[in-house]
PDB file of C-alpha atoms in Angstrom:
ATOM      1  CA  MET A  27     106.041 173.734  93.455  1.00  0.00           C
ATOM      2  CA  ILE A  28     104.238 170.369  93.575  1.00  0.00           C
ATOM      3  CA  PRO A  29     106.675 167.431  93.430  1.00  0.00           C
ATOM      4  CA  LEU A  30     106.162 164.894  90.626  1.00  0.00           C
ATOM      5  CA  VAL A  31     107.720 161.429  90.894  1.00  0.00           C
ATOM      6  CA  PHE A  32     108.605 159.486  87.744  1.00  0.00           C
ATOM      7  CA  HIS A  33     111.037 156.896  86.435  1.00  0.00           C
ATOM      8  CA  PRO A  34     111.204 155.685  82.802  1.00  0.00           C
ATOM      9  CA  ILE A  35     111.095 152.099  84.073  1.00  0.00           C
ATOM     10  CA  TYR A  36     107.420 152.649  84.912  1.00  0.00           C
ATOM     11  CA  SER A  37     106.713 152.009  81.207  1.00  0.00           C
ATOM     12  CA  GLN A  38     109.481 149.454  80.637  1.00  0.00           C
ATOM     13  CA  LEU A  39     108.017 145.967  80.743  1.00  0.00           C
ATOM     14  CA  ASP A  40     107.944 143.467  77.891  1.00  0.00           C
ATOM     15  CA  LEU A  41     104.470 141.946  77.852  1.00  0.00           C
ATOM     16  CA  PRO A  42     102.754 139.477  75.518  1.00  0.00           C
ATOM     17  CA  GLU A  43     100.949 141.036  72.572  1.00  0.00           C
ATOM     18  CA  ARG A  44      97.474 142.369  73.452  1.00  0.00           C
ATOM     19  CA  HIS A  45      98.202 142.032  77.180  1.00  0.00           C
ATOM     20  CA  ARG A  46      95.541 143.837  79.185  1.00  0.00           C
ATOM     21  CA  PHE A  47      97.942 146.072  81.150  1.00  0.00           C
ATOM     22  CA  PRO A  48      98.545 149.479  79.467  1.00  0.00           C
ATOM     23  CA  ILE A  49     102.246 149.764  80.251  1.00  0.00           C
ATOM     24  CA  GLU A  50     102.747 152.708  77.866  1.00  0.00           C
ATOM     25  CA  LYS A  51     100.508 155.080  79.797  1.00  0.00           C
ATOM     26  CA  TYR A  52     103.079 156.141  82.399  1.00  0.00           C
ATOM     27  CA  VAL A  53     105.565 157.644  79.969  1.00  0.00           C
ATOM     28  CA  GLY A  54     102.525 158.959  78.087  1.00  0.00           C
ATOM     29  CA  ILE A  55     101.477 160.954  81.146  1.00  0.00           C
ATOM     30  CA  ARG A  56     105.026 162.268  81.579  1.00  0.00           C
ATOM     31  CA  ASP A  57     105.176 163.339  77.922  1.00  0.00           C
ATOM     32  CA  ALA A  58     101.743 164.966  78.104  1.00  0.00           C
ATOM     33  CA  LEU A  59     102.772 166.975  81.165  1.00  0.00           C
ATOM     34  CA  ILE A  60     105.940 168.129  79.409  1.00  0.00           C
ATOM     35  CA  ALA A  61     103.868 169.119  76.365  1.00  0.00           C
ATOM     36  CA  ARG A  62     101.788 171.286  78.714  1.00  0.00           C
ATOM     37  CA  GLY A  63     104.812 173.165  80.007  1.00  0.00           C
ATOM     38  CA  ILE A  64     106.166 171.042  82.853  1.00  0.00           C
ATOM     39  CA  GLU A  65     109.958 171.100  82.770  1.00  0.00           C
ATOM     40  CA  THR A  66     111.779 167.772  82.829  1.00  0.00           C
ATOM     41  CA  SER A  67     113.671 168.949  85.915  1.00  0.00           C
ATOM     42  CA  ARG A  68     110.374 168.820  87.856  1.00  0.00           C
ATOM     43  CA  PHE A  69     110.369 165.010  87.810  1.00  0.00           C
ATOM     44  CA  ILE A  70     112.032 163.365  90.805  1.00  0.00           C
ATOM     45  CA  THR A  71     113.479 159.897  90.260  1.00  0.00           C
ATOM     46  CA  PRO A  72     113.006 157.180  92.904  1.00  0.00           C
ATOM     47  CA  GLU A  73     115.573 154.540  93.802  1.00  0.00           C
ATOM     48  CA  PRO A  74     114.290 150.926  93.960  1.00  0.00           C
ATOM     49  CA  ILE A  75     113.111 149.650  97.323  1.00  0.00           C
ATOM     50  CA  SER A  76     115.197 146.840  98.858  1.00  0.00           C
ATOM     51  CA  ASP A  77     114.177 143.370 100.046  1.00  0.00           C
ATOM     52  CA  SER A  78     115.079 144.333 103.602  1.00  0.00           C
ATOM     53  CA  GLU A  79     112.548 147.160 103.440  1.00  0.00           C
ATOM     54  CA  LEU A  80     109.853 145.032 101.807  1.00  0.00           C
ATOM     55  CA  VAL A  81     110.052 142.279 104.447  1.00  0.00           C
ATOM     56  CA  ARG A  82     109.195 144.839 107.110  1.00  0.00           C
ATOM     57  CA  TYR A  83     105.652 144.715 105.747  1.00  0.00           C
ATOM     58  CA  TYR A  84     105.364 141.556 103.647  1.00  0.00           C
ATOM     59  CA  SER A  85     106.052 137.857 104.098  1.00  0.00           C
ATOM     60  CA  SER A  86     109.762 137.117 103.738  1.00  0.00           C
ATOM     61  CA  ASP A  87     108.923 133.852 101.968  1.00  0.00           C
ATOM     62  CA  TYR A  88     106.783 135.704  99.436  1.00  0.00           C
ATOM     63  CA  VAL A  89     109.329 138.485  98.906  1.00  0.00           C
ATOM     64  CA  GLY A  90     112.112 135.951  98.440  1.00  0.00           C
ATOM     65  CA  ALA A  91     110.209 133.710  96.043  1.00  0.00           C
ATOM     66  CA  LEU A  92     108.875 136.583  93.966  1.00  0.00           C
ATOM     67  CA  THR A  93     112.142 138.453  93.626  1.00  0.00           C
ATOM     68  CA  THR A  94     114.149 135.319  92.738  1.00  0.00           C
ATOM     69  CA  GLY A  95     111.636 133.966  90.231  1.00  0.00           C
ATOM     70  CA  THR A  96     110.749 130.886  92.265  1.00  0.00           C
ATOM     71  CA  LEU A  97     107.155 131.813  93.066  1.00  0.00           C
ATOM     72  CA  ASP A  98     104.627 129.097  92.257  1.00  0.00           C
ATOM     73  CA  PRO A  99     103.331 129.487  88.653  1.00  0.00           C
ATOM     74  CA  LYS A 100      99.741 129.562  89.906  1.00  0.00           C
ATOM     75  CA  ALA A 101     100.625 132.500  92.169  1.00  0.00           C
ATOM     76  CA  MET A 102     102.233 134.301  89.219  1.00  0.00           C
ATOM     77  CA  ARG A 103      99.089 133.752  87.140  1.00  0.00           C
ATOM     78  CA  ARG A 104      97.077 135.363  89.939  1.00  0.00           C
ATOM     79  CA  ILE A 105      99.321 138.412  89.633  1.00  0.00           C
ATOM     80  CA  GLY A 106      98.730 138.506  85.872  1.00  0.00           C
ATOM     81  CA  PHE A 107     102.260 139.144  84.606  1.00  0.00           C
ATOM     82  CA  PRO A 108     104.902 136.717  83.336  1.00  0.00           C
ATOM     83  CA  TRP A 109     107.889 136.740  85.695  1.00  0.00           C
ATOM     84  CA  SER A 110     111.005 138.606  84.607  1.00  0.00           C
ATOM     85  CA  GLN A 111     113.848 140.452  86.282  1.00  0.00           C
ATOM     86  CA  GLN A 112     112.537 143.540  84.491  1.00  0.00           C
ATOM     87  CA  LEU A 113     109.175 143.094  86.260  1.00  0.00           C
ATOM     88  CA  ILE A 114     110.876 142.935  89.657  1.00  0.00           C
ATOM     89  CA  GLU A 115     112.978 146.049  89.035  1.00  0.00           C
ATOM     90  CA  ARG A 116     109.976 147.944  87.711  1.00  0.00           C
ATOM     91  CA  THR A 117     107.956 146.926  90.770  1.00  0.00           C
ATOM     92  CA  ARG A 118     110.698 147.864  93.233  1.00  0.00           C
ATOM     93  CA  THR A 119     110.947 151.289  91.601  1.00  0.00           C
ATOM     94  CA  ALA A 120     107.197 151.914  91.375  1.00  0.00           C
ATOM     95  CA  VAL A 121     106.691 151.034  95.046  1.00  0.00           C
ATOM     96  CA  ALA A 122     109.622 153.235  95.992  1.00  0.00           C
ATOM     97  CA  GLY A 123     108.060 156.001  93.890  1.00  0.00           C
ATOM     98  CA  THR A 124     104.901 156.000  95.974  1.00  0.00           C
ATOM     99  CA  ARG A 125     106.919 155.931  99.188  1.00  0.00           C
ATOM    100  CA  LEU A 126     108.950 158.912  97.944  1.00  0.00           C
ATOM    101  CA  THR A 127     105.721 160.682  96.968  1.00  0.00           C
ATOM    102  CA  ALA A 128     104.459 160.253 100.526  1.00  0.00           C
ATOM    103  CA  GLN A 129     107.684 161.713 101.922  1.00  0.00           C
ATOM    104  CA  LEU A 130     107.578 164.647  99.519  1.00  0.00           C
ATOM    105  CA  ALA A 131     103.936 165.344 100.361  1.00  0.00           C
ATOM    106  CA  LEU A 132     104.926 165.821 103.989  1.00  0.00           C
ATOM    107  CA  GLU A 133     107.395 168.505 102.894  1.00  0.00           C
ATOM    108  CA  ALA A 134     105.400 170.218 100.135  1.00  0.00           C
ATOM    109  CA  GLY A 135     101.780 169.651 101.168  1.00  0.00           C
ATOM    110  CA  LYS A 136     100.985 167.567  98.106  1.00  0.00           C
ATOM    111  CA  ALA A 137     102.915 165.305  95.748  1.00  0.00           C
ATOM    112  CA  LEU A 138     101.972 163.002  92.863  1.00  0.00           C
ATOM    113  CA  ASN A 139     103.434 159.778  91.538  1.00  0.00           C
ATOM    114  CA  LEU A 140     103.051 158.959  87.830  1.00  0.00           C
ATOM    115  CA  THR A 141     102.276 155.350  88.731  1.00  0.00           C
ATOM    116  CA  GLY A 142     101.034 153.603  91.877  1.00  0.00           C
ATOM    117  CA  GLY A 143      97.897 152.242  93.400  1.00  0.00           C
ATOM    118  CA  TYR A 144      98.914 148.570  93.605  1.00  0.00           C
ATOM    119  CA  HIS A 145      96.119 147.870  96.023  1.00  0.00           C
ATOM    120  CA  HIS A 146      95.399 144.194  95.251  1.00  0.00           C
ATOM    121  CA  ALA A 147      98.679 143.023  96.825  1.00  0.00           C
ATOM    122  CA  PHE A 148      98.405 141.316 100.215  1.00  0.00           C
ATOM    123  CA  SER A 149     101.108 140.500 102.760  1.00  0.00           C
ATOM    124  CA  ASP A 150     101.894 137.106 101.242  1.00  0.00           C
ATOM    125  CA  PHE A 151     100.552 137.118  97.685  1.00  0.00           C
ATOM    126  CA  GLY A 152      99.964 139.393  94.730  1.00  0.00           C
ATOM    127  CA  SER A 153      96.892 139.770  92.548  1.00  0.00           C
ATOM    128  CA  GLY A 154      95.449 141.843  89.722  1.00  0.00           C
ATOM    129  CA  PHE A 155      98.740 143.281  88.375  1.00  0.00           C
ATOM    130  CA  CYS A 156      99.866 144.158  91.918  1.00  0.00           C
ATOM    131  CA  LEU A 157     102.988 142.568  93.455  1.00  0.00           C
ATOM    132  CA  PHE A 158     103.584 144.730  96.545  1.00  0.00           C
ATOM    133  CA  ASN A 159     101.125 147.161  98.078  1.00  0.00           C
ATOM    134  CA  ASP A 160     102.632 150.621  97.729  1.00  0.00           C
ATOM    135  CA  LEU A 161      99.725 152.398  99.442  1.00  0.00           C
ATOM    136  CA  TYR A 162     100.260 150.576 102.729  1.00  0.00           C
ATOM    137  CA  ILE A 163     104.018 151.208 102.652  1.00  0.00           C
ATOM    138  CA  ALA A 164     103.337 154.889 101.936  1.00  0.00           C
ATOM    139  CA  ALA A 165     100.990 155.116 104.926  1.00  0.00           C
ATOM    140  CA  LYS A 166     103.513 153.486 107.254  1.00  0.00           C
ATOM    141  CA  THR A 167     106.219 155.785 105.863  1.00  0.00           C
ATOM    142  CA  MET A 168     104.135 158.869 106.612  1.00  0.00           C
ATOM    143  CA  GLN A 169     103.613 157.645 110.174  1.00  0.00           C
ATOM    144  CA  GLN A 170     107.359 157.727 110.774  1.00  0.00           C
ATOM    145  CA  ASP A 171     107.038 161.527 110.809  1.00  0.00           C
ATOM    146  CA  LYS A 172     106.521 162.821 114.354  1.00  0.00           C
ATOM    147  CA  ASN A 173     103.569 164.951 113.203  1.00  0.00           C
ATOM    148  CA  ILE A 174     101.667 162.111 111.518  1.00  0.00           C
ATOM    149  CA  ASP A 175      99.664 159.608 113.532  1.00  0.00           C
ATOM    150  CA  ASN A 176      96.522 158.979 111.489  1.00  0.00           C
ATOM    151  CA  VAL A 177      96.518 158.335 107.724  1.00  0.00           C
ATOM    152  CA  LEU A 178      93.393 158.196 105.561  1.00  0.00           C
ATOM    153  CA  ILE A 179      93.624 156.130 102.367  1.00  0.00           C
ATOM    154  CA  VAL A 180      90.985 157.221  99.843  1.00  0.00           C
ATOM    155  CA  ASP A 181      90.736 154.582  97.115  1.00  0.00           C
ATOM    156  CA  LEU A 182      88.534 155.585  94.179  1.00  0.00           C
ATOM    157  CA  ASP A 183      89.770 152.992  91.708  1.00  0.00           C
ATOM    158  CA  VAL A 184      86.824 151.067  90.242  1.00  0.00           C
ATOM    159  CA  HIS A 185      88.173 147.893  91.858  1.00  0.00           C
ATOM    160  CA  GLN A 186      88.014 147.556  95.630  1.00  0.00           C
ATOM    161  CA  GLY A 187      91.301 148.090  97.456  1.00  0.00           C
ATOM    162  CA  ASP A 188      91.125 144.612  98.941  1.00  0.00           C
ATOM    163  CA  GLY A 189      94.813 144.156  99.719  1.00  0.00           C
ATOM    164  CA  THR A 190      95.018 147.541 101.401  1.00  0.00           C
ATOM    165  CA  ALA A 191      91.936 146.801 103.505  1.00  0.00           C
ATOM    166  CA  LYS A 192      93.384 143.487 104.673  1.00  0.00           C
ATOM    167  CA  LEU A 193      96.854 144.887 105.409  1.00  0.00           C
ATOM    168  CA  ALA A 194      95.419 147.772 107.430  1.00  0.00           C
ATOM    169  CA  GLU A 195      92.646 145.862 109.219  1.00  0.00           C
ATOM    170  CA  ASN A 196      94.520 145.867 112.533  1.00  0.00           C
ATOM    171  CA  ASP A 197      95.902 149.389 112.164  1.00  0.00           C
ATOM    172  CA  SER A 198      93.493 151.680 113.995  1.00  0.00           C
ATOM    173  CA  ASP A 199      95.558 154.647 112.815  1.00  0.00           C
ATOM    174  CA  ILE A 200      95.083 153.839 109.111  1.00  0.00           C
ATOM    175  CA  PHE A 201      91.536 154.406 107.831  1.00  0.00           C
ATOM    176  CA  THR A 202      90.583 152.825 104.493  1.00  0.00           C
ATOM    177  CA  LEU A 203      87.799 154.181 102.281  1.00  0.00           C
ATOM    178  CA  SER A 204      86.965 152.372  99.044  1.00  0.00           C
ATOM    179  CA  ILE A 205      84.288 153.381  96.532  1.00  0.00           C
ATOM    180  CA  HIS A 206      84.199 150.825  93.735  1.00  0.00           C
ATOM    181  CA  GLY A 207      82.087 148.808  91.327  1.00  0.00           C
ATOM    182  CA  GLU A 208      80.159 146.253  93.352  1.00  0.00           C
ATOM    183  CA  LYS A 209      80.054 143.635  90.580  1.00  0.00           C
ATOM    184  CA  ASN A 210      83.677 144.025  89.559  1.00  0.00           C
ATOM    185  CA  PHE A 211      87.004 142.477  90.465  1.00  0.00           C
ATOM    186  CA  PRO A 212      87.869 141.406  93.137  1.00  0.00           C
ATOM    187  CA  TYR A 213      84.810 139.221  93.439  1.00  0.00           C
ATOM    188  CA  ARG A 214      85.669 138.358  97.029  1.00  0.00           C
ATOM    189  CA  LYS A 215      85.762 141.723  98.770  1.00  0.00           C
ATOM    190  CA  GLN A 216      87.646 142.528 101.970  1.00  0.00           C
ATOM    191  CA  GLN A 217      86.414 144.837 104.720  1.00  0.00           C
ATOM    192  CA  SER A 218      87.588 148.435 104.465  1.00  0.00           C
ATOM    193  CA  ASP A 219      86.627 150.915 107.180  1.00  0.00           C
ATOM    194  CA  ILE A 220      84.130 152.285 104.647  1.00  0.00           C
ATOM    195  CA  ASP A 221      83.128 150.305 101.559  1.00  0.00           C
ATOM    196  CA  ILE A 222      80.644 151.568  99.000  1.00  0.00           C
ATOM    197  CA  GLY A 223      79.871 149.329  96.056  1.00  0.00           C
ATOM    198  CA  LEU A 224      78.278 151.026  93.052  1.00  0.00           C
ATOM    199  CA  ALA A 225      75.984 149.483  90.450  1.00  0.00           C
ATOM    200  CA  LYS A 226      77.020 149.152  86.827  1.00  0.00           C
ATOM    201  CA  GLY A 227      76.204 152.280  84.856  1.00  0.00           C
ATOM    202  CA  THR A 228      76.473 154.696  87.800  1.00  0.00           C
ATOM    203  CA  GLY A 229      76.895 158.227  86.401  1.00  0.00           C
ATOM    204  CA  ASP A 230      78.495 161.478  87.495  1.00  0.00           C
ATOM    205  CA  ASP A 231      75.760 162.918  89.689  1.00  0.00           C
ATOM    206  CA  GLU A 232      75.217 159.831  91.812  1.00  0.00           C
ATOM    207  CA  TYR A 233      78.943 159.115  91.996  1.00  0.00           C
ATOM    208  CA  LEU A 234      79.913 162.593  93.182  1.00  0.00           C
ATOM    209  CA  THR A 235      77.062 162.667  95.706  1.00  0.00           C
ATOM    210  CA  VAL A 236      78.153 159.316  97.132  1.00  0.00           C
ATOM    211  CA  LEU A 237      81.741 160.507  97.324  1.00  0.00           C
ATOM    212  CA  GLU A 238      80.842 163.704  99.169  1.00  0.00           C
ATOM    213  CA  GLN A 239      78.773 161.737 101.650  1.00  0.00           C
ATOM    214  CA  ALA A 240      81.491 159.126 102.137  1.00  0.00           C
ATOM    215  CA  LEU A 241      84.174 161.740 102.764  1.00  0.00           C
ATOM    216  CA  THR A 242      81.917 163.450 105.297  1.00  0.00           C
ATOM    217  CA  ILE A 243      81.320 160.168 107.129  1.00  0.00           C
ATOM    218  CA  ALA A 244      85.030 159.323 107.070  1.00  0.00           C
ATOM    219  CA  LEU A 245      85.911 162.638 108.673  1.00  0.00           C
ATOM    220  CA  ARG A 246      83.301 162.131 111.374  1.00  0.00           C
ATOM    221  CA  GLN A 247      84.890 158.805 112.268  1.00  0.00           C
ATOM    222  CA  PHE A 248      88.543 159.647 111.773  1.00  0.00           C
ATOM    223  CA  GLN A 249      90.744 162.724 112.034  1.00  0.00           C
ATOM    224  CA  PRO A 250      93.545 162.259 109.468  1.00  0.00           C
ATOM    225  CA  ASP A 251      96.933 163.878 109.746  1.00  0.00           C
ATOM    226  CA  ALA A 252      97.667 162.896 106.126  1.00  0.00           C
ATOM    227  CA  ILE A 253      95.855 161.470 103.089  1.00  0.00           C
ATOM    228  CA  ILE A 254      96.877 158.972 100.425  1.00  0.00           C
ATOM    229  CA  TYR A 255      94.718 159.120  97.310  1.00  0.00           C
ATOM    230  CA  ASP A 256      94.379 156.365  94.695  1.00  0.00           C
ATOM    231  CA  ALA A 257      92.833 158.197  91.723  1.00  0.00           C
ATOM    232  CA  GLY A 258      92.064 155.249  89.448  1.00  0.00           C
ATOM    233  CA  VAL A 259      90.373 156.318  86.214  1.00  0.00           C
ATOM    234  CA  ASP A 260      88.906 152.912  85.412  1.00  0.00           C
ATOM    235  CA  VAL A 261      85.640 154.472  86.612  1.00  0.00           C
ATOM    236  CA  HIS A 262      85.536 156.275  83.239  1.00  0.00           C
ATOM    237  CA  ILE A 263      82.667 155.587  80.846  1.00  0.00           C
ATOM    238  CA  ASN A 264      85.081 154.441  78.110  1.00  0.00           C
ATOM    239  CA  ASP A 265      87.172 152.164  80.286  1.00  0.00           C
ATOM    240  CA  ASP A 266      87.266 148.566  79.106  1.00  0.00           C
ATOM    241  CA  LEU A 267      87.114 147.090  82.620  1.00  0.00           C
ATOM    242  CA  GLY A 268      85.149 149.630  84.637  1.00  0.00           C
ATOM    243  CA  HIS A 269      81.397 149.369  83.888  1.00  0.00           C
ATOM    244  CA  LEU A 270      80.667 152.787  85.431  1.00  0.00           C
ATOM    245  CA  HIS A 271      79.619 155.842  83.390  1.00  0.00           C
ATOM    246  CA  ILE A 272      81.798 158.606  84.819  1.00  0.00           C
ATOM    247  CA  THR A 273      82.740 161.299  82.291  1.00  0.00           C
ATOM    248  CA  THR A 274      86.114 163.026  82.057  1.00  0.00           C
ATOM    249  CA  ALA A 275      84.534 166.086  83.681  1.00  0.00           C
ATOM    250  CA  GLY A 276      83.246 163.838  86.446  1.00  0.00           C
ATOM    251  CA  VAL A 277      86.733 162.446  87.057  1.00  0.00           C
ATOM    252  CA  TYR A 278      88.074 165.996  87.337  1.00  0.00           C
ATOM    253  CA  GLN A 279      85.339 166.990  89.799  1.00  0.00           C
ATOM    254  CA  ARG A 280      86.024 163.860  91.833  1.00  0.00           C
ATOM    255  CA  ASP A 281      89.737 164.614  92.067  1.00  0.00           C
ATOM    256  CA  CYS A 282      88.990 168.230  93.020  1.00  0.00           C
ATOM    257  CA  LEU A 283      86.784 167.035  95.886  1.00  0.00           C
ATOM    258  CA  VAL A 284      89.613 164.991  97.372  1.00  0.00           C
ATOM    259  CA  PHE A 285      92.272 167.697  96.993  1.00  0.00           C
ATOM    260  CA  ASP A 286      89.854 170.319  98.345  1.00  0.00           C
ATOM    261  CA  MET A 287      89.241 168.172 101.422  1.00  0.00           C
ATOM    262  CA  ALA A 288      92.982 167.911 102.095  1.00  0.00           C
ATOM    263  CA  GLU A 289      93.392 171.658 101.694  1.00  0.00           C
ATOM    264  CA  ARG A 290      90.423 172.369 103.934  1.00  0.00           C
ATOM    265  CA  LEU A 291      91.862 170.108 106.636  1.00  0.00           C
ATOM    266  CA  GLY A 292      95.361 171.491 106.149  1.00  0.00           C
ATOM    267  CA  VAL A 293      96.889 168.021 105.818  1.00  0.00           C
ATOM    268  CA  PRO A 294      99.408 166.671 103.287  1.00  0.00           C
ATOM    269  CA  ILE A 295      98.161 164.488 100.437  1.00  0.00           C
ATOM    270  CA  ALA A 296     100.084 161.986  98.305  1.00  0.00           C
ATOM    271  CA  ALA A 297      98.325 160.892  95.114  1.00  0.00           C
ATOM    272  CA  VAL A 298      98.856 157.986  92.719  1.00  0.00           C
ATOM    273  CA  ILE A 299      97.199 157.414  89.367  1.00  0.00           C
ATOM    274  CA  GLY A 300      95.668 153.964  89.930  1.00  0.00           C
ATOM    275  CA  GLY A 301      94.023 151.867  87.240  1.00  0.00           C
ATOM    276  CA  GLY A 302      92.837 152.776  83.779  1.00  0.00           C
ATOM    277  CA  TYR A 303      92.455 150.315  80.916  1.00  0.00           C
ATOM    278  CA  GLN A 304      91.371 152.012  77.717  1.00  0.00           C
ATOM    279  CA  ARG A 305      93.214 150.549  74.719  1.00  0.00           C
ATOM    280  CA  ASP A 306      93.539 154.052  73.275  1.00  0.00           C
ATOM    281  CA  ILE A 307      96.569 155.269  75.241  1.00  0.00           C
ATOM    282  CA  ASP A 308      96.169 158.921  74.260  1.00  0.00           C
ATOM    283  CA  ALA A 309      92.552 158.902  75.436  1.00  0.00           C
ATOM    284  CA  LEU A 310      93.548 157.122  78.629  1.00  0.00           C
ATOM    285  CA  VAL A 311      96.328 159.624  79.339  1.00  0.00           C
ATOM    286  CA  ASP A 312      93.843 162.470  78.907  1.00  0.00           C
ATOM    287  CA  VAL A 313      91.653 161.050  81.664  1.00  0.00           C
ATOM    288  CA  HIS A 314      94.633 160.535  83.973  1.00  0.00           C
ATOM    289  CA  LEU A 315      95.647 164.166  83.388  1.00  0.00           C
ATOM    290  CA  GLN A 316      92.560 165.299  85.304  1.00  0.00           C
ATOM    291  CA  LEU A 317      94.436 164.414  88.495  1.00  0.00           C
ATOM    292  CA  TYR A 318      97.194 166.863  87.601  1.00  0.00           C
ATOM    293  CA  ARG A 319      94.655 169.547  86.689  1.00  0.00           C
ATOM    294  CA  ALA A 320      92.827 169.100  89.981  1.00  0.00           C
ATOM    295  CA  ALA A 321      96.095 169.259  91.914  1.00  0.00           C
ATOM    296  CA  GLY A 322      97.092 172.487  90.179  1.00  0.00           C
ATOM    297  CA  VAL A 323     100.080 171.027  88.351  1.00  0.00           C
ATOM    298  CA  ILE A 324      98.645 172.059  84.959  1.00  0.00           C
ATOM    299  CA  ALA A 325      95.798 174.354  83.994  1.00  0.00           C
TER     300      ALA A 325
END
């Protein structure tokens, strides 16, 4: 049985009216999975990550200022959320959820978090709705297992995984692959091990071909013992922030390619849902559900 990680706090954040972040989608995904036959007992609840754990990977000054509400207002604006204690608790829990997903993937072969993909967070600042980088923590967590040396992070969010690339730049045992919109946020890109920037309007056929080629190249250069997958759906044709023309069927095929690669290699895979910014939450949830179809959680 494939572990699913969820906490109600994922969708608990009071935001200004018309705020760009679709906070409702996480509980929407949970409810949609239940409606498709997943029992509530399937969802595993994470405990919030502590400051002492965060400072193992991130600047203690940044962790302290952010968690106590003393971070410079300009730095908070870069993150994109107003500060609140609720935001900090939600973030601690979401990051812990991805770490737990990584641990569960080692046991079960695959596991999925109903949030995650906070890939714009760096060691000493946050950006683009990301406070702490859960993908990097998940990779380092996997490497604590005696059977895991090399971790491949496949980031298919429409926005480059810039924070992840920077955090992992000196880790030869973490390989970062990012396929993203070239003319999209972040406008100053970092250097992943493989970066592929796509033009606006890229459709299914080109996208899937590029992905297959990129995965092939990655496996020639790197032999992963585990995979972390950021399955952002802001590549979708109806996404407000994406600018690519990937259909729902294309998203499903994409996710199948990544899971099939993990199965073929016989390595564990931990997946997170990444970005997705349609205003229509039901439509957005439907696109995110392709990840759970591709993983075999639902038909």
